[in-house]
Short mmCIF file of C-alpha atoms and ligand atoms in Angstrom, two decimals:
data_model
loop_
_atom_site.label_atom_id
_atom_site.label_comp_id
_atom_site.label_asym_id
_atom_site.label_seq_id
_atom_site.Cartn_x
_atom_site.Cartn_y
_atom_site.Cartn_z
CA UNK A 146 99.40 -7.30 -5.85
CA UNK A 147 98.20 -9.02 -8.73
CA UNK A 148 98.09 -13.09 -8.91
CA UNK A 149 101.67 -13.90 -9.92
CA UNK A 150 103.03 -11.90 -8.56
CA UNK A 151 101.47 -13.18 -4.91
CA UNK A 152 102.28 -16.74 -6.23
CA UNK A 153 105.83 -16.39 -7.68
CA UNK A 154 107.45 -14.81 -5.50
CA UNK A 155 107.03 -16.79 -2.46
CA UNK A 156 106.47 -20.12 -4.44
CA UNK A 157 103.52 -20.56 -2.06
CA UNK A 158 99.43 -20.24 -3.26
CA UNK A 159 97.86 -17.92 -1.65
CA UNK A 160 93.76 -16.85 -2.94
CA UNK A 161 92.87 -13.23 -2.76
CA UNK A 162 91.77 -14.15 0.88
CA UNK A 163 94.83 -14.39 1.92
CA UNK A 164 94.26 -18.35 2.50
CA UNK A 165 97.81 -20.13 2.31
CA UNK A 166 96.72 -23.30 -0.38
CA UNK A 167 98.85 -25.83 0.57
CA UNK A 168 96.49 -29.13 0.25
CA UNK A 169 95.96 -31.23 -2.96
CA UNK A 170 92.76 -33.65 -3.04
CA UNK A 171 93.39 -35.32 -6.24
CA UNK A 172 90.64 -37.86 -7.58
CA UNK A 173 92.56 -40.61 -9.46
CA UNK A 174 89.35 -41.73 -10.92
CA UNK A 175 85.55 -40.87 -10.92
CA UNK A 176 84.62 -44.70 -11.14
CA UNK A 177 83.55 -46.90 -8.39
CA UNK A 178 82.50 -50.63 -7.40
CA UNK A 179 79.74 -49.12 -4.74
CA UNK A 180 77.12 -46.92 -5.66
CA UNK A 181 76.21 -44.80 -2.83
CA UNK A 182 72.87 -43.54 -2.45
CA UNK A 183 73.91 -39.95 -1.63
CA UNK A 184 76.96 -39.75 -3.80
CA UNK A 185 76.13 -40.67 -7.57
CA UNK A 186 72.64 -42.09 -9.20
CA UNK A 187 72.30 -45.59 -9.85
CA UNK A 188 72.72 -45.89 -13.32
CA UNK A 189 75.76 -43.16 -13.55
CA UNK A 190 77.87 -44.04 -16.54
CA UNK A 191 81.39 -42.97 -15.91
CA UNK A 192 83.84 -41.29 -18.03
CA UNK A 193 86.07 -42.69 -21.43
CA UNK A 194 89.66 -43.97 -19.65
CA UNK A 195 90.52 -40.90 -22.58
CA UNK A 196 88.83 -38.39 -21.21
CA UNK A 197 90.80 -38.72 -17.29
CA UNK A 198 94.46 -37.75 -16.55
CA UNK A 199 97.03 -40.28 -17.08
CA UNK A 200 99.37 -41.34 -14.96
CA UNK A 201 102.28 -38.89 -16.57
CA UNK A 202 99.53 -36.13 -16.67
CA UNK A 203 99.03 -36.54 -12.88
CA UNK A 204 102.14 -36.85 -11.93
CA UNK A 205 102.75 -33.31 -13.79
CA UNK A 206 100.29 -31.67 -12.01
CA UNK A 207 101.52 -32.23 -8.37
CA UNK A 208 104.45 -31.05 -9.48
CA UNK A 209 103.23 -28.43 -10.34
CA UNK A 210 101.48 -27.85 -7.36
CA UNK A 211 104.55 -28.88 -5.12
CA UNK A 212 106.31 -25.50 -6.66
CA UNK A 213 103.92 -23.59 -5.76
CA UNK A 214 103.78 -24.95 -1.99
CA UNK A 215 101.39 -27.93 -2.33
CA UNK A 216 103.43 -30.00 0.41
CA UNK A 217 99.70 -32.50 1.09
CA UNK A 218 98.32 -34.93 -1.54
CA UNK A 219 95.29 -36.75 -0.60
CA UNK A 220 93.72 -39.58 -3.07
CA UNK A 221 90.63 -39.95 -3.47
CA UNK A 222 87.86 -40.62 -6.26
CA UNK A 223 85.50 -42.31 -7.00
CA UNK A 224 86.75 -45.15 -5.68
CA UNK A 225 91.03 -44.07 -5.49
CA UNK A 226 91.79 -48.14 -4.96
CA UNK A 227 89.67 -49.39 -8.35
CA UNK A 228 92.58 -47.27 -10.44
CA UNK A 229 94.94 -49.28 -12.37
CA UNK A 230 98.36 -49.21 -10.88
CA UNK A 231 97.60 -47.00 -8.27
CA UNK A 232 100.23 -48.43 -6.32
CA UNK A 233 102.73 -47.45 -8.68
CA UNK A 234 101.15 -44.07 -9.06
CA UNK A 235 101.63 -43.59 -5.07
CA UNK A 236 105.51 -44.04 -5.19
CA UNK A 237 105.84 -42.00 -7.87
CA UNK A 238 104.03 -39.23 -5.83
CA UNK A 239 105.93 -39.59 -2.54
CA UNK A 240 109.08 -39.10 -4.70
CA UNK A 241 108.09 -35.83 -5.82
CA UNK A 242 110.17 -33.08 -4.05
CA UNK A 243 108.10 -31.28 -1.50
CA UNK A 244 105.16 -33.36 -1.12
CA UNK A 245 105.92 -34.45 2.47
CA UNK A 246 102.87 -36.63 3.11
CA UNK A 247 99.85 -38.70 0.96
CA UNK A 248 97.13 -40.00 2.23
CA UNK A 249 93.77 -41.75 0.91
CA UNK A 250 90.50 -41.44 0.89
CA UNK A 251 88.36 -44.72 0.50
CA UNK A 252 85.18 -47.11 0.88
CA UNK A 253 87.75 -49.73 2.23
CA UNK A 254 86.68 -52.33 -0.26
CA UNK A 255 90.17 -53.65 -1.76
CA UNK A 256 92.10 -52.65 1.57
CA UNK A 257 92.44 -55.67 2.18
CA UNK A 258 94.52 -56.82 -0.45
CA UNK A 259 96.02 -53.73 -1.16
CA UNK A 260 96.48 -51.40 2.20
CA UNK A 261 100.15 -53.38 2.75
CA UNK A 262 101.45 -52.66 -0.92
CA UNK A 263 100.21 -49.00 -0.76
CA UNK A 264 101.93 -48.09 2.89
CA UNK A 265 104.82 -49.73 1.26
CA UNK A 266 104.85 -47.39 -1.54
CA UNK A 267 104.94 -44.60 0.85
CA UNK A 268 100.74 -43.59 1.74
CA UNK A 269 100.63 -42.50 5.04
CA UNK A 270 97.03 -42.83 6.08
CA UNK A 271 93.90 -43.71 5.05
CA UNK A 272 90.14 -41.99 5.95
CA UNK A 273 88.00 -44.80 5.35
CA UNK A 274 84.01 -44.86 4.78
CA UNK A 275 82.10 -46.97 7.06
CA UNK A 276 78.15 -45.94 7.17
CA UNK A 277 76.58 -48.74 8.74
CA UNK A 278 77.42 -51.79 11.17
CA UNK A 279 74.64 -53.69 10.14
CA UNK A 280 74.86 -55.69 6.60
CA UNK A 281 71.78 -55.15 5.46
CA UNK A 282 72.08 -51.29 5.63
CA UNK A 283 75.11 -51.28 4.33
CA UNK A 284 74.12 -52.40 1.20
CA UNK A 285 71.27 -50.25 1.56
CA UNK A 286 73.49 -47.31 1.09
CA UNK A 287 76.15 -48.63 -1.02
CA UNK A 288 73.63 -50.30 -3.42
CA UNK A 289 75.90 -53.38 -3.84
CA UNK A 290 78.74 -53.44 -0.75
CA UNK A 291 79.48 -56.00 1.38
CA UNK A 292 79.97 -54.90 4.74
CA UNK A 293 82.59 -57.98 5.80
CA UNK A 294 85.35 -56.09 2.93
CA UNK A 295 85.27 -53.40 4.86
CA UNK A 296 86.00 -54.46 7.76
CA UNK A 297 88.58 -56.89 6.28
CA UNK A 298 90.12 -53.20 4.96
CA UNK A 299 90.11 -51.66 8.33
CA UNK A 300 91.86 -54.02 10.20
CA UNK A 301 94.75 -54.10 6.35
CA UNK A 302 94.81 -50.56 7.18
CA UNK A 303 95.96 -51.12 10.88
CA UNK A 304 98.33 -53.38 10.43
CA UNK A 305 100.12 -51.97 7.38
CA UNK A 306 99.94 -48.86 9.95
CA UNK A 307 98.09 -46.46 7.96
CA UNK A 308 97.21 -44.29 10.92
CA UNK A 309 95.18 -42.68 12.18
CA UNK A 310 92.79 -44.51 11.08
CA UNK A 311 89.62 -42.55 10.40
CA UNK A 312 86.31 -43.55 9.56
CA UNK A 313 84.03 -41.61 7.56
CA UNK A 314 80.19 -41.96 8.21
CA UNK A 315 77.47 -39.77 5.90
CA UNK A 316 74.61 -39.55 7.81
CA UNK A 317 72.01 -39.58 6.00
CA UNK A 318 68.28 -39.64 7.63
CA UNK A 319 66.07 -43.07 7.22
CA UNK A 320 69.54 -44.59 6.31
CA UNK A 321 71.74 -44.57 9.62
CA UNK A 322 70.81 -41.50 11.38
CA UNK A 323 69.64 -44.21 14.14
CA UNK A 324 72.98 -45.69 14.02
CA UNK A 325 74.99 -43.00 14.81
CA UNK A 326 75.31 -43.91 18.80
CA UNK A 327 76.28 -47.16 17.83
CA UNK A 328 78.98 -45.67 15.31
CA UNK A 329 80.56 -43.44 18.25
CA UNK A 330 80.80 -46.57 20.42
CA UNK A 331 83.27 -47.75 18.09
CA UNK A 332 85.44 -44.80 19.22
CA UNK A 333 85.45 -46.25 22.68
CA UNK A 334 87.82 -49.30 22.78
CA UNK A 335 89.37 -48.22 19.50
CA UNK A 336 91.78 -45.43 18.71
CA UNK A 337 89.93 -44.14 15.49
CA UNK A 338 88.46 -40.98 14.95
CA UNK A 339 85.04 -41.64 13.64
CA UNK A 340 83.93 -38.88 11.41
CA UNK A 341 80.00 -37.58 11.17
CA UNK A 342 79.56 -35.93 7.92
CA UNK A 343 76.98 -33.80 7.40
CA UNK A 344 74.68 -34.82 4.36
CA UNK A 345 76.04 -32.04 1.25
CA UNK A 346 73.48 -31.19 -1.68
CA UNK A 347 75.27 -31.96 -4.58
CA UNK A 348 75.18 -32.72 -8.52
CA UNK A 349 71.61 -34.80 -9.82
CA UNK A 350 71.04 -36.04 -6.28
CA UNK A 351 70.76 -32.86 -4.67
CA UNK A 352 67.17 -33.12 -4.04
CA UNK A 353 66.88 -36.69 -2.41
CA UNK A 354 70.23 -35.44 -0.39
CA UNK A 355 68.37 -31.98 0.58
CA UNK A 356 65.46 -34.06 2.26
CA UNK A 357 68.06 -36.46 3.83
CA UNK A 358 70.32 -34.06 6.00
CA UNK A 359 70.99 -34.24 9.29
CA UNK A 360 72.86 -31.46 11.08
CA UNK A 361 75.89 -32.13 12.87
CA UNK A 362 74.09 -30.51 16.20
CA UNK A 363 71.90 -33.19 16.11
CA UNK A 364 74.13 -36.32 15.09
CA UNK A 365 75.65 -34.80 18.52
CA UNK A 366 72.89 -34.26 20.80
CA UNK A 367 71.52 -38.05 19.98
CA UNK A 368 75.38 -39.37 21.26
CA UNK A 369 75.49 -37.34 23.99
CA UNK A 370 71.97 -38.30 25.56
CA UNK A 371 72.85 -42.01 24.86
CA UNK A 372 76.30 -41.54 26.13
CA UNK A 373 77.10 -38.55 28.08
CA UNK A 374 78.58 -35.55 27.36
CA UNK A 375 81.42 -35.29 24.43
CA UNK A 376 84.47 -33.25 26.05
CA UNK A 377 86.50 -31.23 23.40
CA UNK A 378 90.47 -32.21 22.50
CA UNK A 379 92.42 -29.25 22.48
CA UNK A 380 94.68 -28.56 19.68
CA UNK A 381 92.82 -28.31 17.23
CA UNK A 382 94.23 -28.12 13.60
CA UNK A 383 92.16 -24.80 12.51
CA UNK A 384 92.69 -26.75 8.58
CA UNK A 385 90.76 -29.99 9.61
CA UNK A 386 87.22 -29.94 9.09
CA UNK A 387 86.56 -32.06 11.31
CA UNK A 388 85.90 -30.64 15.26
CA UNK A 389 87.52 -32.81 17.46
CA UNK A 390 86.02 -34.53 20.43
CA UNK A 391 85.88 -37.48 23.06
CA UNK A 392 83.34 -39.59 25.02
CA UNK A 393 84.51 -39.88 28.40
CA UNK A 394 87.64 -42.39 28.48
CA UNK A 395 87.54 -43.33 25.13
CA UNK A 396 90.53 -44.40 23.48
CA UNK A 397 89.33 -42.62 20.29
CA UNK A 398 87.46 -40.30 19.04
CA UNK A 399 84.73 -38.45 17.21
CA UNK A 400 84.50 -35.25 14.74
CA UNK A 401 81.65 -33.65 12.94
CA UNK A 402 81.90 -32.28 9.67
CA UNK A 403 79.33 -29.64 9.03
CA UNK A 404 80.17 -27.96 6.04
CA UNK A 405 76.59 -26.93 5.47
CA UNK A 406 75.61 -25.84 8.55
CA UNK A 407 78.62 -24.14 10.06
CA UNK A 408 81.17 -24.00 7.13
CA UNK A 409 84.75 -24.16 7.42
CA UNK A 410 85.75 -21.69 4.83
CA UNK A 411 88.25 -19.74 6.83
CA UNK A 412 90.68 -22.94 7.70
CA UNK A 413 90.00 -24.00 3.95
CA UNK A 414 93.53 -24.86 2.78
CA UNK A 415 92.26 -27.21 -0.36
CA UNK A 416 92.36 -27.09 -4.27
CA UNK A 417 90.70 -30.45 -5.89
CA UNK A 418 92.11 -32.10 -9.02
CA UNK A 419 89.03 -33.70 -10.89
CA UNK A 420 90.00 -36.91 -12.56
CA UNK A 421 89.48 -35.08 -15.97
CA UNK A 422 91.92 -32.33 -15.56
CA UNK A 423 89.90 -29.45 -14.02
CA UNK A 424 91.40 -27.41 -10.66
CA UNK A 425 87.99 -27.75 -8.38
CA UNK A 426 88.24 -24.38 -6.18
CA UNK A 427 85.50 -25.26 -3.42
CA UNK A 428 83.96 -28.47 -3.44
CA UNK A 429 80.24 -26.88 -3.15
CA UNK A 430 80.89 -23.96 -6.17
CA UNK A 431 81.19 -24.88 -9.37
CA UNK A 432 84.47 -22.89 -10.33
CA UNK A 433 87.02 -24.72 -11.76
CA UNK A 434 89.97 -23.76 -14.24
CA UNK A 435 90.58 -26.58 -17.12
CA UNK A 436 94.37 -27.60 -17.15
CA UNK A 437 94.02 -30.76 -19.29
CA UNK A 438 93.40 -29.16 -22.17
CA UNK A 439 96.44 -26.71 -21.88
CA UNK A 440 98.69 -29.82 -20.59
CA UNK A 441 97.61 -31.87 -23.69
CA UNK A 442 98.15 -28.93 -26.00
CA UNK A 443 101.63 -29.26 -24.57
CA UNK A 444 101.75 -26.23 -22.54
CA UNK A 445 104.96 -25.96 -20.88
CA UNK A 446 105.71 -26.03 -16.80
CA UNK A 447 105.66 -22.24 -16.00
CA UNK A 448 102.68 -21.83 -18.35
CA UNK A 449 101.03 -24.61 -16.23
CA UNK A 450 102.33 -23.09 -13.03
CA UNK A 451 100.81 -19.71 -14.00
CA UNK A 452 97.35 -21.20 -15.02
CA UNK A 453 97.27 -22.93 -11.38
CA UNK A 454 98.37 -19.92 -9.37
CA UNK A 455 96.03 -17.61 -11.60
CA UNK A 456 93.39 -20.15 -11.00
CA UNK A 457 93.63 -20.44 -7.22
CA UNK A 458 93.77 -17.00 -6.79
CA UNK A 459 90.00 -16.94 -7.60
CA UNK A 460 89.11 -19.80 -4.76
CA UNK A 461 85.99 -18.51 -3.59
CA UNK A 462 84.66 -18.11 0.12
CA UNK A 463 81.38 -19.54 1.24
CA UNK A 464 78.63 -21.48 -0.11
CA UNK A 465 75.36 -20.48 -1.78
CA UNK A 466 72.99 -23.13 -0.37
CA UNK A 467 71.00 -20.38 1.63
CA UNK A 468 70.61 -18.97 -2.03
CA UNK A 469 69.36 -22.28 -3.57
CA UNK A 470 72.57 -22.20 -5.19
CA UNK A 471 73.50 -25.51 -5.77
CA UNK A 472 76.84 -26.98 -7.41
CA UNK A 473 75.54 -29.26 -10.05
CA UNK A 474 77.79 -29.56 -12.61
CA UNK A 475 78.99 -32.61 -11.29
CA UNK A 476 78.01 -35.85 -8.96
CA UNK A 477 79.94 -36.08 -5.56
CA UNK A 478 82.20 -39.46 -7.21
CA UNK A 479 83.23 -36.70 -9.77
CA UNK A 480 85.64 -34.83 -6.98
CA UNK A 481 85.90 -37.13 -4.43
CA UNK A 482 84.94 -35.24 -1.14
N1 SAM B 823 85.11 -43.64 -2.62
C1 SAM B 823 85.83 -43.07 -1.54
C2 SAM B 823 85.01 -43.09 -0.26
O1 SAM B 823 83.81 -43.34 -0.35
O2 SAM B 823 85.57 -42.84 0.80
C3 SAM B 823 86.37 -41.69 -1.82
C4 SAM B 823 85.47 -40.73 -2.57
S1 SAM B 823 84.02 -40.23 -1.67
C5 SAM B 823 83.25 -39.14 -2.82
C6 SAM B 823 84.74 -39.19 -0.42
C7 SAM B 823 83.86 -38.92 0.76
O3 SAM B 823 82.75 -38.14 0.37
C8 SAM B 823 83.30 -40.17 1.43
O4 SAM B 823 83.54 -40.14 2.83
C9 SAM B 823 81.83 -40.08 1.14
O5 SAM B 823 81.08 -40.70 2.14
C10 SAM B 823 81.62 -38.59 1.08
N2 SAM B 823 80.42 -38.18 0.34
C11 SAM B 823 79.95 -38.62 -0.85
N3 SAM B 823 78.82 -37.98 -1.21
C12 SAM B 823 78.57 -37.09 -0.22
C13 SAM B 823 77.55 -36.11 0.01
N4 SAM B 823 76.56 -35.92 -0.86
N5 SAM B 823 77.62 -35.37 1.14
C14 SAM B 823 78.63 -35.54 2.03
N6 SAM B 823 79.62 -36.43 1.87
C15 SAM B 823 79.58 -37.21 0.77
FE1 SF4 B 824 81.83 -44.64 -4.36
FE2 SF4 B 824 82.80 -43.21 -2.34
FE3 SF4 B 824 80.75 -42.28 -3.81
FE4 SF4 B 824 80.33 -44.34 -2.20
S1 SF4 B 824 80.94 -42.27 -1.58
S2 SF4 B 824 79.68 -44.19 -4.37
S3 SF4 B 824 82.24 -45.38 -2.29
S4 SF4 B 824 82.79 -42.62 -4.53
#
């Protein structure tokens, strides 16, 4: 069965896997006010406001997606908060029919003044990044954060119920790898799941990121001699990354990401949006199908439909870092996770 013909008929994505591609990460924007050391370069210059989707162009897109079975949008970025009128932009996604759930992905920053607006406009979580809990560190890694917004953002995102909450750390060795105990502490009195994210190779950073991983297996086996061993939490949703688990009694708790050293591929039910228009297939391949020039050249709904089915058919399986094959045509920022 060729592409469409998998597609159309059932108005669900499926890739020539067989994967069911239900999940839309959508980065509103590649810009941010932090400048993480393993995410983008210093001195990145961002992209022309003309060169990234508007708000209308967006908003087409998920629709888009929605017929073909996309019933998740997450938002990320860059930073998803710095976008203009991103609040407006969430209610006019949670009104689109069959997107049953948004959620966020961000450094927590402007939480605090906005995580009450956006759960009012319909976002029903947010995954927040939280590296260090020491200051100094913080700004290590973020080149310019202030640790005390982030908090501020955590405790928005509670009370404007934005649950669960989940906090994402990089670890990232000489940074916070000797933090990482002290991170899954917080998973003790609190009921967050605090995320350990293994270090990916990606875009012009790929070498300082290469020399800075640390494998999930060890993030672990540090927590568990400090604290005992982690038990597993049945149930687990075979789509999340994240492998769920708990330190004894905890109210939370924790989940490693290792999508470089024990990838995820066959739970993968994600397609990216880049914030210029392209439909990212795998975050760690450098496929992607342009659909902002067709949508610009005025390309009507079942053309765009077609494009995106055609285009997801080709998601690929597995990375090529074994291979030295590294995704570089963009930085990290530029696809948001
Ligand atoms: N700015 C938001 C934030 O930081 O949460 C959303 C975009 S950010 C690119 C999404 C996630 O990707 C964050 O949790 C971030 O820590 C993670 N990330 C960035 N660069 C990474 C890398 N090289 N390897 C693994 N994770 C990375
Ligand atoms: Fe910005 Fe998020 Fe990248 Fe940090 S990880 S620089 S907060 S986009």
């Amino acid at each position: 069965m060729d592409a469409n013909a998998l597609n159309d008929v059932s108005g669900t994505m499926h890739d020539s896997y067989g994967r069911r591609l239900n999940y839309l990460r959508v980065s509103l924007t590649d810009a941010c006010n932090l400048r993480c050391v393993y995410c983008m370069p210093e001195d990145i210059r961002f992209r022309p406001a003309a060169a990234l989707l508007q708000d209308d162009e967006i908003l087409t897109l998920i629709r888009v997606a929605a017929s073909l079975g996309v019933d998740k949008v997450r938002l990320t970025g860059g930073e998803p908060t710095v976008r203009h009128g991103v609040v407006d932009l969430v209610r006019e996604i949670v009104a689109i029919p069959g997107i049953a759930r948004v959620v966020m992905t961000t450094n927590g920053v402007k939480l605090a003044e906005q995580a009450e607006a956006l759960a009012a406009a319909g976002l029903a979580q947010a995954n927040i990044s939280l590296d260090s809990l020491d200051p100094a560190k913080f700004r290590r890694i973020t080149r310019r954060g202030d640790l005390a917004d982030v908090w501020r953002g955590i405790a928005a995102a509670e009370a404007a119920e934005l649950l669960p909450i989940k906090l994402n750390c990089v670890v990232t060795r000489g940074f916070n790898d000797d933090e990482v105990v002290e991170l899954a502490r917080l998973s003790l009195a609190n009921p967050w799941e605090i995320r350990f994210i293994e270090l990916m190779p990606f875009g012009s950073v790929a070498d300082f990121q290469q020399d800075q991983v640390v494998s999930s297996a060890e993030t672990r086996r540090r927590i568990e001699t400090a604290l005992g061993p982690l038990e597993a939490v049945p149930g687990h949703n075979g789509h999340d990354p994240a492998r769920p688990y708990r330190l004894p009694g905890a109210r939370g708790r924790l989940g490693f990401i290792s999508s470089v050293s024990e990838p995820f591929c066959e739970g993968c039910n994600r397609l990216r949006l880049t914030a210029d228009g392209r439909l990212r297939l795998c975050l760690l391949r450098d496929d992607e199908a342009d659909l902002l020039t067709p949508l610009r050249a005025g390309a009507d709904f079942a053309t765009l439909r077609r494009l995106m089915a055609e285009a997801a058919f080709r998601k690929p399986w597995g990375h090529r870092l074994e291979q030295h094959d590294i995704a570089k045509s963009r930085e990290m920022s530029q696809i948001g996770g």
